[in-house]
mmCIF file of C-alpha atoms in Angstrom:
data_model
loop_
_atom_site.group_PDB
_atom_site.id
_atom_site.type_symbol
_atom_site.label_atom_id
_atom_site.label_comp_id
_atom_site.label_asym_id
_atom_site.label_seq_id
_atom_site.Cartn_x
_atom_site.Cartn_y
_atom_site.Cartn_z
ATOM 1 C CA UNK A 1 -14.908 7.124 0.916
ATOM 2 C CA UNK A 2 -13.550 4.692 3.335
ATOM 3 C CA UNK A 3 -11.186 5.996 6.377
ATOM 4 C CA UNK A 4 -8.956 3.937 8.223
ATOM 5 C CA UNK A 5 -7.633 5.096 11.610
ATOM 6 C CA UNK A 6 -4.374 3.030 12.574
ATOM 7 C CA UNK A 7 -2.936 3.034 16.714
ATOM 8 C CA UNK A 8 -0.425 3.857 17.770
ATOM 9 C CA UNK A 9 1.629 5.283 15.567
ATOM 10 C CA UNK A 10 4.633 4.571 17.434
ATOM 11 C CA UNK A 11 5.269 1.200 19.586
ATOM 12 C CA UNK A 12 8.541 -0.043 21.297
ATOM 13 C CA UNK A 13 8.394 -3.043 22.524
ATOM 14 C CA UNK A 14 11.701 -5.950 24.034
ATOM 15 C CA UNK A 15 12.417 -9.121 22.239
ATOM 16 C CA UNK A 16 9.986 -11.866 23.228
ATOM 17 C CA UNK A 17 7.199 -9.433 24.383
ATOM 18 C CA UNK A 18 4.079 -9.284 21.698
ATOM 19 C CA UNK A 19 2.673 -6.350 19.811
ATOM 20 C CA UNK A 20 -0.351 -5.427 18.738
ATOM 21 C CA UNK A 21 -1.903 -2.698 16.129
ATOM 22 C CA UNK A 22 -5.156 -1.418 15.986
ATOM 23 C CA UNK A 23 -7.257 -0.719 13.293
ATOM 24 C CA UNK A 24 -10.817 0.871 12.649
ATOM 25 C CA UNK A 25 -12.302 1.526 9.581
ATOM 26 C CA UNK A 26 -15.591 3.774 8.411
ATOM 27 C CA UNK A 27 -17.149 2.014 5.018
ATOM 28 C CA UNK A 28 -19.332 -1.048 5.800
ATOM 29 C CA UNK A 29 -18.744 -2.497 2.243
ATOM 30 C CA UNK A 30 -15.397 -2.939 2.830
ATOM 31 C CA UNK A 31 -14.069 -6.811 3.277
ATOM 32 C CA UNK A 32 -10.855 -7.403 2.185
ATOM 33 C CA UNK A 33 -8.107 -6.240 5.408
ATOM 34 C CA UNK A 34 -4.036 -6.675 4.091
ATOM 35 C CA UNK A 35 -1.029 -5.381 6.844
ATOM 36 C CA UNK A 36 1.776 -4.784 5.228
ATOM 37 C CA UNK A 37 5.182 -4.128 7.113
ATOM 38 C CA UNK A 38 7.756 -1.497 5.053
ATOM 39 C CA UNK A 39 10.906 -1.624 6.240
ATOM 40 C CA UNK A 40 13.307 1.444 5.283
ATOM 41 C CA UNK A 41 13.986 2.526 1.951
ATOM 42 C CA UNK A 42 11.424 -0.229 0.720
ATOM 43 C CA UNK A 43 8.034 -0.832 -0.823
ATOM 44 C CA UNK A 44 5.249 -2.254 1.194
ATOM 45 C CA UNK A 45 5.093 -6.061 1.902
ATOM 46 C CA UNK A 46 1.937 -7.803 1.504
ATOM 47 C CA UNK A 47 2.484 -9.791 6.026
ATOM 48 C CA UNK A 48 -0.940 -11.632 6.498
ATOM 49 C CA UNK A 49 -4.726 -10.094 5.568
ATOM 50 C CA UNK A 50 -8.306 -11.384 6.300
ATOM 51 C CA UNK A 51 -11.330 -11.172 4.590
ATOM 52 C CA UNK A 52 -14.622 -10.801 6.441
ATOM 53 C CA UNK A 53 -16.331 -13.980 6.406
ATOM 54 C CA UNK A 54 -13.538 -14.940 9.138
ATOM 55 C CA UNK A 55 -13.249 -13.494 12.434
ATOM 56 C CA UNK A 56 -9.216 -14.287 12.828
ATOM 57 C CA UNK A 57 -6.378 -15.597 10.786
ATOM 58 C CA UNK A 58 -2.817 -16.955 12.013
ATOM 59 C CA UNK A 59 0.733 -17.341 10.309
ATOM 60 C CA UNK A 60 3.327 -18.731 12.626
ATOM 61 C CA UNK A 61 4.231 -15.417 14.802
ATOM 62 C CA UNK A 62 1.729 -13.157 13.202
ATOM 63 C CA UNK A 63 -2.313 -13.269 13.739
ATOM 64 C CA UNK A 64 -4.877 -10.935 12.549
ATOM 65 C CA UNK A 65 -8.533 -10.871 14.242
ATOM 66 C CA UNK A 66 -11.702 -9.117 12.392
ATOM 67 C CA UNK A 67 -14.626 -7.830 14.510
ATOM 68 C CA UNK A 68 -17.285 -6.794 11.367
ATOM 69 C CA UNK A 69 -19.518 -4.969 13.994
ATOM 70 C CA UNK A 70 -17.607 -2.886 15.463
ATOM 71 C CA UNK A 71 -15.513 -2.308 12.444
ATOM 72 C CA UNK A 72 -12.147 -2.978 13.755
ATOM 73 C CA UNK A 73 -9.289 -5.012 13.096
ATOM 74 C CA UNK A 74 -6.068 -5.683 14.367
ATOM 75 C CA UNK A 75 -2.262 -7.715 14.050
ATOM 76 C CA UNK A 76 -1.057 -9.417 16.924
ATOM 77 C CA UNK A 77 2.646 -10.140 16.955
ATOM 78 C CA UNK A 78 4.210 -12.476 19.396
ATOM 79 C CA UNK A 79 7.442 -13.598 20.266
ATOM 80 C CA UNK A 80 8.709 -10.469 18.738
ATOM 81 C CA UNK A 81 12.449 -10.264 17.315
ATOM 82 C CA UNK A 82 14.485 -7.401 16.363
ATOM 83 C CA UNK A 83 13.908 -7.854 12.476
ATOM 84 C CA UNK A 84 10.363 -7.200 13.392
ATOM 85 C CA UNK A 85 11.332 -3.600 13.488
ATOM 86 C CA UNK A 86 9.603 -1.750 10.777
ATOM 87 C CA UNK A 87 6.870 0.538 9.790
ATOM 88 C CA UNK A 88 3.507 -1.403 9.506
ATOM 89 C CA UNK A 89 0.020 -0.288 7.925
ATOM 90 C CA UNK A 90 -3.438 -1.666 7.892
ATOM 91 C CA UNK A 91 -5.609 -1.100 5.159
ATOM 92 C CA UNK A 92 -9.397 -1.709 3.969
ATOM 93 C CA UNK A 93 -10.441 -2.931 0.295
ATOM 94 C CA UNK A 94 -13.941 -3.667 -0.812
ATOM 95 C CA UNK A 95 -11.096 -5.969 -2.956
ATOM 96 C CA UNK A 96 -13.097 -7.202 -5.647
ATOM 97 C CA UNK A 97 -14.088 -6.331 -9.208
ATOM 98 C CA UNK A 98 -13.564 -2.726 -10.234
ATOM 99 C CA UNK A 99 -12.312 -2.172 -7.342
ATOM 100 C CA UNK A 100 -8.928 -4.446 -6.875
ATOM 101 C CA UNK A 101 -6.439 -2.569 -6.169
ATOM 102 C CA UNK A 102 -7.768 0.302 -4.535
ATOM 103 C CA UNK A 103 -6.727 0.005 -0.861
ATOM 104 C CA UNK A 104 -7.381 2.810 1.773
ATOM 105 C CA UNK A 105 -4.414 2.972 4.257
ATOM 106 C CA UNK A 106 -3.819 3.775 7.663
ATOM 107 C CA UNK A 107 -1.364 6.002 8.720
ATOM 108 C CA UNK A 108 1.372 3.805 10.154
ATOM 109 C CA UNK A 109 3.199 2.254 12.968
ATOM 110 C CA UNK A 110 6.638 2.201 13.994
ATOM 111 C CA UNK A 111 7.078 -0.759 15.570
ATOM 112 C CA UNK A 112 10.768 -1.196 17.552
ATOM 113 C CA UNK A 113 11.974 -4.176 19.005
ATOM 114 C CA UNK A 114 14.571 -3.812 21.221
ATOM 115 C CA UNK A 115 17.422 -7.039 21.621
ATOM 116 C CA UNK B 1 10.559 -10.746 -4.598
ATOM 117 C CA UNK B 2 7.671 -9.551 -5.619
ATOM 118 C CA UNK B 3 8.014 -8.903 -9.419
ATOM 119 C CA UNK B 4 6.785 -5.583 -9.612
ATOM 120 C CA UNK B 5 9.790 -3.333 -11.022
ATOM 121 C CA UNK B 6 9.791 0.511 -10.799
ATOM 122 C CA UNK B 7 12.235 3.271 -12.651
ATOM 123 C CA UNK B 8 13.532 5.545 -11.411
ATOM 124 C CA UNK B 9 14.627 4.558 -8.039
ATOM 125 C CA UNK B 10 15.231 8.479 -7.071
ATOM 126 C CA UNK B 11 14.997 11.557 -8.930
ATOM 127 C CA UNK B 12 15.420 15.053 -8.195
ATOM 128 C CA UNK B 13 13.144 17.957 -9.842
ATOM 129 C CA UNK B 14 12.438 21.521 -9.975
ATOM 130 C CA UNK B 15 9.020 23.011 -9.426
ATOM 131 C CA UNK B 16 7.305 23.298 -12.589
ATOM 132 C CA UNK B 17 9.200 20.658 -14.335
ATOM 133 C CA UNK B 18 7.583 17.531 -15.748
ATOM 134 C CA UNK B 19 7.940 13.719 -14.160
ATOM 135 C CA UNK B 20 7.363 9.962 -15.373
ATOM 136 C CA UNK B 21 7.433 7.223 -13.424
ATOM 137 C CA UNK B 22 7.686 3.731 -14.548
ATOM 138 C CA UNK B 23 6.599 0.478 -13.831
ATOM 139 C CA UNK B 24 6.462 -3.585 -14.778
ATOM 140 C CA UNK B 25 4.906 -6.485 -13.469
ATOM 141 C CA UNK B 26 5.543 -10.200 -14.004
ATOM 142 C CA UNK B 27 2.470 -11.199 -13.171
ATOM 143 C CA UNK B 28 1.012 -10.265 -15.981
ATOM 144 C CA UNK B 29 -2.030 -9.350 -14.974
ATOM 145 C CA UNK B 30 -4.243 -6.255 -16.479
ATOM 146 C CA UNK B 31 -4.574 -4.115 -13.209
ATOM 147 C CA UNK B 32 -2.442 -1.625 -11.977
ATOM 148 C CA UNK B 33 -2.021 0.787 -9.090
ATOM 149 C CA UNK B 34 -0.258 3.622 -8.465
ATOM 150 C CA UNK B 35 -0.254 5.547 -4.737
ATOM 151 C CA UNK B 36 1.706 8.681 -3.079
ATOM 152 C CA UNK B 37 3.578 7.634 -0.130
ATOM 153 C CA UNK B 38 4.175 11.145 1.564
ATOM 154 C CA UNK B 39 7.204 10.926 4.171
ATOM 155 C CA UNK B 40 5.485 9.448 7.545
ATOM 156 C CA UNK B 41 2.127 8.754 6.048
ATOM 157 C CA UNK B 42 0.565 5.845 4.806
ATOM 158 C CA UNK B 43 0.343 5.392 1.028
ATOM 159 C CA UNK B 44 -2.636 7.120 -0.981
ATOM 160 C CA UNK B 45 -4.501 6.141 -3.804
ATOM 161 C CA UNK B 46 -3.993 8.065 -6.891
ATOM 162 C CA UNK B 47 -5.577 6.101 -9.543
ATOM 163 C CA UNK B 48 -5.979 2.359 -10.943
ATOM 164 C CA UNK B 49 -5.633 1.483 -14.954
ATOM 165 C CA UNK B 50 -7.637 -1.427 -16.049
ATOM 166 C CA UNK B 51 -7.040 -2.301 -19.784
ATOM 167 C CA UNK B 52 -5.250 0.350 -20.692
ATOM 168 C CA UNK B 53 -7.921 2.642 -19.601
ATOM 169 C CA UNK B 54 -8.415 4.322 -16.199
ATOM 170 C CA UNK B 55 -10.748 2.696 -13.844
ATOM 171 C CA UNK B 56 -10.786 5.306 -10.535
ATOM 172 C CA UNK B 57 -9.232 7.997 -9.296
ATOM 173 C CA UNK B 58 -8.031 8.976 -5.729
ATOM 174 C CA UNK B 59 -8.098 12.831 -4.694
ATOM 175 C CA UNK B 60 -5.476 13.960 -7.512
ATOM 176 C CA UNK B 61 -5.393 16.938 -9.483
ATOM 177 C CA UNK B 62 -5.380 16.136 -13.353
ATOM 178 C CA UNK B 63 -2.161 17.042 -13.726
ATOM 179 C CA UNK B 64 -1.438 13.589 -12.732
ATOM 180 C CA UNK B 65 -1.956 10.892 -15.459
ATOM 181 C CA UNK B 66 -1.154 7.684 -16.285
ATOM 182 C CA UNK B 67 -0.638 5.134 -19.093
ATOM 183 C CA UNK B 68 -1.125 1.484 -18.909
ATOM 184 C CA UNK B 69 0.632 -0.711 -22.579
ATOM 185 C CA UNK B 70 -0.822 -3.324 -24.110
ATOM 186 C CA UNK B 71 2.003 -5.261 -22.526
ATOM 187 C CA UNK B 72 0.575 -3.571 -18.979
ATOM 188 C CA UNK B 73 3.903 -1.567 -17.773
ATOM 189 C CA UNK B 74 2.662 1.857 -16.673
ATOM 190 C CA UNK B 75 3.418 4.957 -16.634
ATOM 191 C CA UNK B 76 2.605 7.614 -14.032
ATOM 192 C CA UNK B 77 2.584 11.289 -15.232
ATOM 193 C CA UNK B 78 2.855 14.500 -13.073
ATOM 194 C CA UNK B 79 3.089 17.936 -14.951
ATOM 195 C CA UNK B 80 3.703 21.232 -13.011
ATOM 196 C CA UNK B 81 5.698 19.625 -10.142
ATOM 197 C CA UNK B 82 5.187 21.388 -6.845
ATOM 198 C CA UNK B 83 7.098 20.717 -3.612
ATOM 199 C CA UNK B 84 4.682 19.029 -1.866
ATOM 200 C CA UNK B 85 4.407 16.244 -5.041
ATOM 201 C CA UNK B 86 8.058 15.132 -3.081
ATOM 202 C CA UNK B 87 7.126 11.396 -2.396
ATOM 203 C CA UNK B 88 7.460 7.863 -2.783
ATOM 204 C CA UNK B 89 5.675 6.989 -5.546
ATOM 205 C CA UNK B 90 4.391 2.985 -5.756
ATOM 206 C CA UNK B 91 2.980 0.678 -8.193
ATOM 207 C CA UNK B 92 1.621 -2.388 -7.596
ATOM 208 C CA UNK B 93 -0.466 -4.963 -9.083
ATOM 209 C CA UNK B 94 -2.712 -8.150 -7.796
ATOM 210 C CA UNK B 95 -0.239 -10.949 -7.488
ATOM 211 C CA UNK B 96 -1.898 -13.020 -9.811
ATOM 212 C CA UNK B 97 -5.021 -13.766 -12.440
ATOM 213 C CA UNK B 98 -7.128 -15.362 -9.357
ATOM 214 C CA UNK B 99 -8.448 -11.685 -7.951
ATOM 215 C CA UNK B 100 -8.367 -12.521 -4.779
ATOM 216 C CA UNK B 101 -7.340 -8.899 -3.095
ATOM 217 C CA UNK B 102 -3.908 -9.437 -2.576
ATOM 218 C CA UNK B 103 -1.678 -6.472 -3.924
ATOM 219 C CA UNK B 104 1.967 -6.550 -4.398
ATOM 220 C CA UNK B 105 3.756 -3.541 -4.363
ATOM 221 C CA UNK B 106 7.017 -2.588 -6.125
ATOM 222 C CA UNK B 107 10.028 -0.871 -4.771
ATOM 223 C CA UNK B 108 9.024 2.578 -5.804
ATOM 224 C CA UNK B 109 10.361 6.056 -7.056
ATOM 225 C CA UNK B 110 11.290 8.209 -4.762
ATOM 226 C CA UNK B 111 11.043 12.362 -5.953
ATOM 227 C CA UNK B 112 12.095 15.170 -4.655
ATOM 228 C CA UNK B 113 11.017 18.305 -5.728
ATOM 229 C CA UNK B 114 13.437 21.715 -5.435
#
């Protein structure tokens, strides 16, 4: 099955400065890439995601880039603020057919942004 | 919002006891997820009910089931609760009929097992 490695797993970073997550993940097939950030006490919340017929994707603060060869991914933050502070996860989808739905995680990041 | 809707919010068992979990969408749509959020981990697939039938399974024993209605709440079953089933427990469900990927999840259910 697919494995998704997430780094770091902790990140602290002051207000203003930008952020960025890394991703890798292991099944070829896979082409659907969602972050989601979970703040405490919450569900997850669908940020930005990319599908692999584009190489990078950008909403306001938040971009996502997609190398397909080397199987990596990864969320750029910029301008960060302090309600950026939450967990966030990447995770890998061959995200159609029978398989909606069934996304393979990575293990998390804190992200802190401090005022 | 993202009009998924999940009962219990917490709940407290005993090993051995017996759990359900349950869920509602507004979208509609026929597709539904469920996934073990273990404290500091990222969430895992446990299985994915298409039509009222199940349509793949993550790494999970059998004691955990599921139902899906014709009206397509959910239910997610665990029998013979051990401590380490203490979790969040999500649903969540494409966020519309397009199938485009996109998953929304609910708020979840949070167990604890004694």
């Amino acid at each position: 099955g697919e494995n998704v490695e997430q780094h770091p797993s902790t990140l602290s970073v002051q207000e203003g400065d930008s952020a960025v997550i890394k991703c890798t993940y292991s099944d070829s097939a896979s082409n659907y890439f969602p972050w989601y950030k979970q703040e405490l006490g919450k569900g997850p919340q669908l940020i930005i995601d990319i599908r692999s017929n584009v190489g990078e994707k950008k909403d306001q603060r938040i971009a996502v880039t997609l190398n397909k060869t080397a199987k990596h991914f990864s969320l750029h933050i910029t301008e960060t603020q302090p309600e950026d502070s939450a967990v966030y996860f990447c995770a890998a989808s061959i995200g159609r057919g029978s398989t909606l739905g069934r996304l393979y995680f990575g293990r998390g990041t804190q992200l802190t942004v401090w005022p | 919002e993202t009009g998924v809707t999940q009962s219990p919010t917490h709940l407290i068992k005993t090993r051995g006891q017996q759990v359900t979990l349950r869920c509602s969408s507004q979208s509609g749509h026929n597709t539904v997820s469920w996934y073990q959020q273990a404290l500091g981990q990222g969430p895992q697939f446990i299985f994915q009910y298409y039509r009222e039938e199940e349509n793949g399974r993550g790494n999970f024993p059998p004691r955990f089931s599921g139902l899906q209605f014709p009206n397509y709440s959910s239910e997610l079953n665990v029998n013979a609760l051990e401590l380490d089933d203490s979790a969040l427990y999500l649903c969540a469900t494409p966020s519309d009929l397009r199938d485009t990927g996109e998953l929304f999840f609910g708020e979840g259910s949070r167990l604890t097992v004694l």
